[in-house]
CSV table of C-alpha atoms and ligand atoms in Angstrom, one decimal:
chain,number,residue,atom,x,y,z
A,1,UNK,CA,0.2,0.0,0.0
A,2,UNK,CA,1.4,3.5,-0.9
A,3,UNK,CA,-0.8,6.5,-0.2
A,4,UNK,CA,-0.1,10.2,0.2
A,5,UNK,CA,-2.5,12.1,2.6
A,6,UNK,CA,-3.4,15.4,1.5
A,7,UNK,CA,-5.5,17.9,3.4
A,8,UNK,CA,-5.1,21.2,5.4
A,9,UNK,CA,-3.4,21.1,8.9
A,10,UNK,CA,-5.9,19.9,11.5
A,11,UNK,CA,-7.7,17.7,9.2
A,12,UNK,CA,-6.8,14.5,10.9
A,13,UNK,CA,-3.9,13.0,8.6
A,14,UNK,CA,-1.6,12.0,11.4
A,15,UNK,CA,-4.3,10.2,13.3
A,16,UNK,CA,-5.6,8.5,10.3
A,17,UNK,CA,-2.0,7.4,9.4
A,18,UNK,CA,-1.6,6.1,12.9
A,19,UNK,CA,-4.7,3.8,12.5
A,20,UNK,CA,-3.5,2.7,9.0
A,21,UNK,CA,0.0,1.7,10.6
A,22,UNK,CA,-1.5,-0.2,13.5
A,23,UNK,CA,-3.6,-2.5,10.7
A,24,UNK,CA,-1.3,-2.6,7.7
A,25,UNK,CA,2.7,-3.4,7.7
A,26,UNK,CA,3.4,0.0,6.1
A,27,UNK,CA,5.6,2.9,7.5
A,28,UNK,CA,4.3,6.3,8.6
A,29,UNK,CA,6.4,9.0,7.1
A,30,UNK,CA,5.3,12.4,8.6
A,31,UNK,CA,7.9,15.0,7.6
A,32,UNK,CA,6.4,17.2,10.6
A,33,UNK,CA,7.4,14.7,12.8
A,34,UNK,CA,11.0,14.3,11.6
A,35,UNK,CA,11.4,17.9,11.7
A,36,UNK,CA,9.9,18.2,15.2
A,37,UNK,CA,12.4,15.4,16.4
A,38,UNK,CA,15.3,17.4,14.6
A,39,UNK,CA,14.3,20.5,16.3
A,40,UNK,CA,14.1,18.9,19.7
A,41,UNK,CA,17.5,17.3,19.4
A,42,UNK,CA,18.8,20.7,18.0
A,43,UNK,CA,20.4,19.0,15.0
A,44,UNK,CA,21.7,21.3,12.1
A,45,UNK,CA,18.8,20.6,10.1
A,46,UNK,CA,16.3,21.4,13.2
A,47,UNK,CA,18.2,24.5,13.7
A,48,UNK,CA,17.4,25.7,10.1
A,49,UNK,CA,13.8,24.4,10.2
A,50,UNK,CA,12.6,26.1,13.3
A,51,UNK,CA,12.1,29.4,12.3
A,52,UNK,CA,10.0,28.4,9.4
A,53,UNK,CA,7.7,26.0,11.6
A,54,UNK,CA,7.4,28.5,14.4
A,55,UNK,CA,5.7,31.1,11.9
A,56,UNK,CA,3.6,28.6,10.4
A,57,UNK,CA,5.4,28.8,7.0
A,58,UNK,CA,7.0,25.8,5.0
A,59,UNK,CA,10.5,24.5,5.2
A,60,UNK,CA,12.4,25.2,2.0
A,61,UNK,CA,12.1,22.4,-0.6
A,62,UNK,CA,15.8,21.6,-0.9
A,63,UNK,CA,16.1,20.9,2.9
A,64,UNK,CA,12.9,18.7,2.8
A,65,UNK,CA,14.1,17.0,-0.5
A,66,UNK,CA,17.4,16.2,1.1
A,67,UNK,CA,15.9,14.9,4.0
A,68,UNK,CA,13.5,12.5,1.9
A,69,UNK,CA,16.0,11.5,-0.7
A,70,UNK,CA,16.6,8.1,0.7
A,71,UNK,CA,13.8,7.7,3.0
A,72,UNK,CA,11.8,5.3,0.8
A,73,UNK,CA,14.6,3.0,0.4
A,74,UNK,CA,14.7,2.2,4.2
A,75,UNK,CA,13.6,-1.5,5.0
A,76,UNK,CA,10.2,-0.3,6.9
A,77,UNK,CA,9.0,1.0,3.4
A,78,UNK,CA,9.2,-2.4,1.8
A,79,UNK,CA,5.5,-3.4,2.0
A,80,UNK,CA,4.6,0.5,1.4
A,81,UNK,CA,4.3,3.6,3.1
A,82,UNK,CA,1.6,6.5,4.0
A,83,UNK,CA,3.1,10.0,3.4
A,84,UNK,CA,1.6,12.4,5.8
A,85,UNK,CA,2.6,16.2,5.4
A,86,UNK,CA,4.7,15.6,2.1
A,87,UNK,CA,4.7,16.4,-0.6
A,88,UNK,CA,3.6,19.9,0.4
A,89,UNK,CA,4.5,22.0,-3.0
A,90,UNK,CA,4.6,21.3,-6.6
A,91,UNK,CA,8.3,21.2,-6.9
A,92,UNK,CA,8.4,18.3,-4.0
A,93,UNK,CA,5.4,16.6,-5.8
A,94,UNK,CA,7.4,16.5,-9.1
A,95,UNK,CA,10.5,15.2,-7.1
A,96,UNK,CA,8.5,12.7,-5.7
A,97,UNK,CA,7.1,11.4,-9.0
A,98,UNK,CA,10.7,11.1,-10.4
A,99,UNK,CA,11.8,9.2,-7.2
A,100,UNK,CA,9.0,6.8,-7.6
A,101,UNK,CA,9.6,6.3,-11.4
A,102,UNK,CA,13.2,5.7,-10.7
A,103,UNK,CA,12.5,2.9,-8.0
A,104,UNK,CA,9.9,1.5,-10.3
A,105,UNK,CA,6.9,2.3,-7.5
A,106,UNK,CA,3.4,3.0,-8.2
A,107,UNK,CA,1.4,5.1,-5.7
A,108,UNK,CA,-2.4,3.4,-4.8
A,109,UNK,CA,-3.5,7.1,-4.7
A,110,UNK,CA,-3.2,10.4,-3.1
A,111,UNK,CA,-6.2,10.7,-0.4
A,112,UNK,CA,-7.8,14.4,0.3
A,113,UNK,CA,-9.3,14.8,3.6
A,114,UNK,CA,-11.7,17.5,3.1
A,115,UNK,CA,-12.6,19.9,5.8
A,116,UNK,CA,-13.9,23.3,6.7
A,117,UNK,CA,-11.5,26.1,7.7
A,118,UNK,CA,-13.7,26.7,10.6
A,119,UNK,CA,-13.5,23.2,11.9
A,120,UNK,CA,-9.7,23.6,11.6
A,121,UNK,CA,-9.4,26.8,13.5
A,122,UNK,CA,-11.5,25.5,16.5
A,123,UNK,CA,-9.8,21.9,16.4
A,124,UNK,CA,-6.3,23.7,16.4
A,125,UNK,CA,-6.6,26.8,18.3
A,126,UNK,CA,-8.8,25.0,20.9
A,127,UNK,CA,-6.4,22.1,21.4
A,128,UNK,CA,-4.6,22.1,24.8
A,129,UNK,CA,-1.8,19.8,25.9
A,130,UNK,CA,-0.8,18.5,29.5
A,131,UNK,CA,2.9,19.4,30.1
A,132,UNK,CA,3.1,16.5,32.4
A,133,UNK,CA,1.5,13.4,30.7
A,134,UNK,CA,0.8,14.7,27.1
A,135,UNK,CA,-3.0,14.1,27.4
A,136,UNK,CA,-4.8,16.3,24.8
A,137,UNK,CA,-7.9,18.3,25.2
A,138,UNK,CA,-9.7,20.8,23.2
A,139,UNK,CA,-11.6,24.0,24.5
A,140,UNK,CA,-14.5,23.4,22.2
A,141,UNK,CA,-14.8,19.7,21.7
A,142,UNK,CA,-13.4,18.1,24.6
A,143,UNK,CA,-12.7,20.4,27.5
A,144,UNK,CA,-11.0,19.3,30.9
A,145,UNK,CA,-13.7,19.5,33.5
A,146,UNK,CA,-10.8,21.0,35.9
A,147,UNK,CA,-10.5,23.8,33.6
A,148,UNK,CA,-6.4,24.5,32.7
A,149,UNK,CA,-5.4,21.3,34.8
A,150,UNK,CA,-5.2,17.7,33.5
A,151,UNK,CA,-8.2,15.6,34.5
A,152,UNK,CA,-5.7,12.6,34.4
A,153,UNK,CA,-2.6,13.7,36.3
A,154,UNK,CA,-3.4,17.3,37.5
A,155,UNK,CA,-0.6,18.5,35.3
A,156,UNK,CA,-0.9,22.2,33.7
A,157,UNK,CA,-2.4,22.3,30.3
A,158,UNK,CA,-0.6,24.4,27.6
A,159,UNK,CA,-1.2,25.6,24.0
A,160,UNK,CA,1.6,24.7,21.4
A,161,UNK,CA,3.4,27.5,19.8
A,162,UNK,CA,2.0,26.6,16.2
A,163,UNK,CA,-1.5,26.2,17.7
A,164,UNK,CA,-2.0,29.9,18.3
A,165,UNK,CA,-4.9,31.3,16.5
A,166,UNK,CA,-2.9,33.6,14.2
A,167,UNK,CA,-0.4,30.8,13.6
A,168,UNK,CA,-3.1,28.6,12.6
A,169,UNK,CA,-4.4,31.4,10.2
A,170,UNK,CA,-1.1,31.5,8.5
A,171,UNK,CA,-0.9,27.8,8.2
A,172,UNK,CA,-4.0,27.7,6.4
A,173,UNK,CA,-3.0,30.6,4.3
A,174,UNK,CA,0.3,28.7,3.2
A,175,UNK,CA,-1.9,25.5,2.5
A,176,UNK,CA,-4.2,27.2,0.4
A,177,UNK,CA,-1.3,29.1,-1.8
A,178,UNK,CA,1.3,26.2,-1.6
A,179,UNK,CA,-0.3,22.8,-1.0
A,180,UNK,CA,-3.8,23.1,-2.4
A,181,UNK,CA,-2.3,23.1,-5.9
A,182,UNK,CA,-1.3,19.4,-5.3
A,183,UNK,CA,-5.1,18.3,-5.5
A,184,UNK,CA,-5.1,19.0,-9.1
A,185,UNK,CA,-1.7,17.5,-9.5
A,186,UNK,CA,-3.1,14.2,-8.3
A,187,UNK,CA,-6.4,14.7,-10.0
A,188,UNK,CA,-5.1,14.9,-13.6
A,189,UNK,CA,-3.2,11.7,-12.7
A,190,UNK,CA,-6.5,9.9,-11.9
A,191,UNK,CA,-5.1,9.0,-8.4
A,192,UNK,CA,-6.9,11.5,-6.3
A,193,UNK,CA,-9.7,10.2,-3.7
A,194,UNK,CA,-11.9,12.7,-1.5
A,195,UNK,CA,-12.8,12.0,2.1
A,196,UNK,CA,-15.0,14.0,4.2
A,197,UNK,CA,-12.5,14.5,7.5
A,198,UNK,CA,-15.6,15.3,9.9
A,199,UNK,CA,-17.3,12.1,11.0
A,200,UNK,CA,-20.6,13.7,12.3
A,201,UNK,CA,-23.4,11.6,10.6
A,202,UNK,CA,-21.1,8.9,9.0
A,203,UNK,CA,-21.3,5.3,10.2
A,204,UNK,CA,-17.9,4.4,8.8
A,205,UNK,CA,-14.8,5.5,10.5
A,206,UNK,CA,-12.2,7.5,8.4
A,207,UNK,CA,-10.2,4.2,7.9
A,208,UNK,CA,-13.0,2.1,7.1
A,209,UNK,CA,-13.7,4.7,4.4
A,210,UNK,CA,-10.0,5.0,3.1
A,211,UNK,CA,-10.0,1.1,2.9
A,212,UNK,CA,-13.3,1.0,0.9
A,213,UNK,CA,-12.3,4.0,-1.5
A,214,UNK,CA,-8.7,2.4,-2.4
A,215,UNK,CA,-10.0,-1.4,-2.5
A,216,UNK,CA,-7.7,-2.3,0.3
A,217,UNK,CA,-9.8,-3.7,2.9
A,218,UNK,CA,-8.1,-6.8,4.5
B,301,AMP,P1,3.0,19.2,10.3
B,301,AMP,O1,3.1,18.4,11.5
B,301,AMP,O2,2.9,18.1,8.9
B,301,AMP,O3,2.0,20.1,10.2
B,301,AMP,O4,4.1,20.0,10.0
B,301,AMP,C1,4.6,21.0,11.1
B,301,AMP,C2,5.7,21.8,10.1
B,301,AMP,O5,6.7,21.1,9.6
B,301,AMP,C3,4.8,22.6,9.0
B,301,AMP,O6,4.2,24.0,9.2
B,301,AMP,C4,6.2,23.0,8.4
B,301,AMP,O7,6.9,24.1,8.7
B,301,AMP,C5,7.1,21.8,8.4
B,301,AMP,N1,6.7,20.7,7.3
B,301,AMP,C6,6.4,19.5,7.5
B,301,AMP,N2,6.4,18.9,6.2
B,301,AMP,C7,6.8,19.9,5.4
B,301,AMP,C8,7.1,19.6,4.1
B,301,AMP,N3,6.8,18.5,3.4
B,301,AMP,N4,7.5,20.8,3.3
B,301,AMP,C9,7.6,21.9,4.0
B,301,AMP,N5,7.6,22.3,5.3
B,301,AMP,C10,7.2,21.2,6.0
């Protein structure tokens, strides 16, 4: 299974990717996670990427492509991969097309998780994380019954820097300017599938709908 997950920040790509890898023997490749890990360890790549990430902008293509150059050759990708947050620009998509052609690999498809901007803003700007145990709450959808204290461990809840509303709005703007054109790129290739990211009123989970639309239920 080789899938690209597309969709604005907050659409739920990471959660869906986690659900996929619990059931299918494929690698979850999140460029955002790789960058966050590098920022935490203060590697040269992390130091360069940090300023772009903090403002909600994109890390330059050459850094992203250098980091991804040999990723698909690693052993965990032997049975496939889920790309989450990559590609994010047309040059990245073209570089990925060339890489897949070079390796003789075919994509099963690019899946767009469709979601309204208002929902994204409330999902991300309302998110609060416990400093102590990492539990995640949401002021709008899943508030802590103890206000800004974690129900589970009593830790303090805080807001991630890139979840501040002005940063979220910038991430959305960047998405529409630089990443949304990928929808047409994959539509033209005939490999695009669209799934509503909100589940209200739907009986299937996101994972079930994805498996059905890709014909990969196992
Ligand atoms: P994410 O967790 O996917 O939202 O990524 C967090 C941040 O990492 C983004 O806001 C970008 O600054 C950076 N990033 C992740 N993936 C890419 C990519 N493919 N191209 C450029 N920047 C990226």
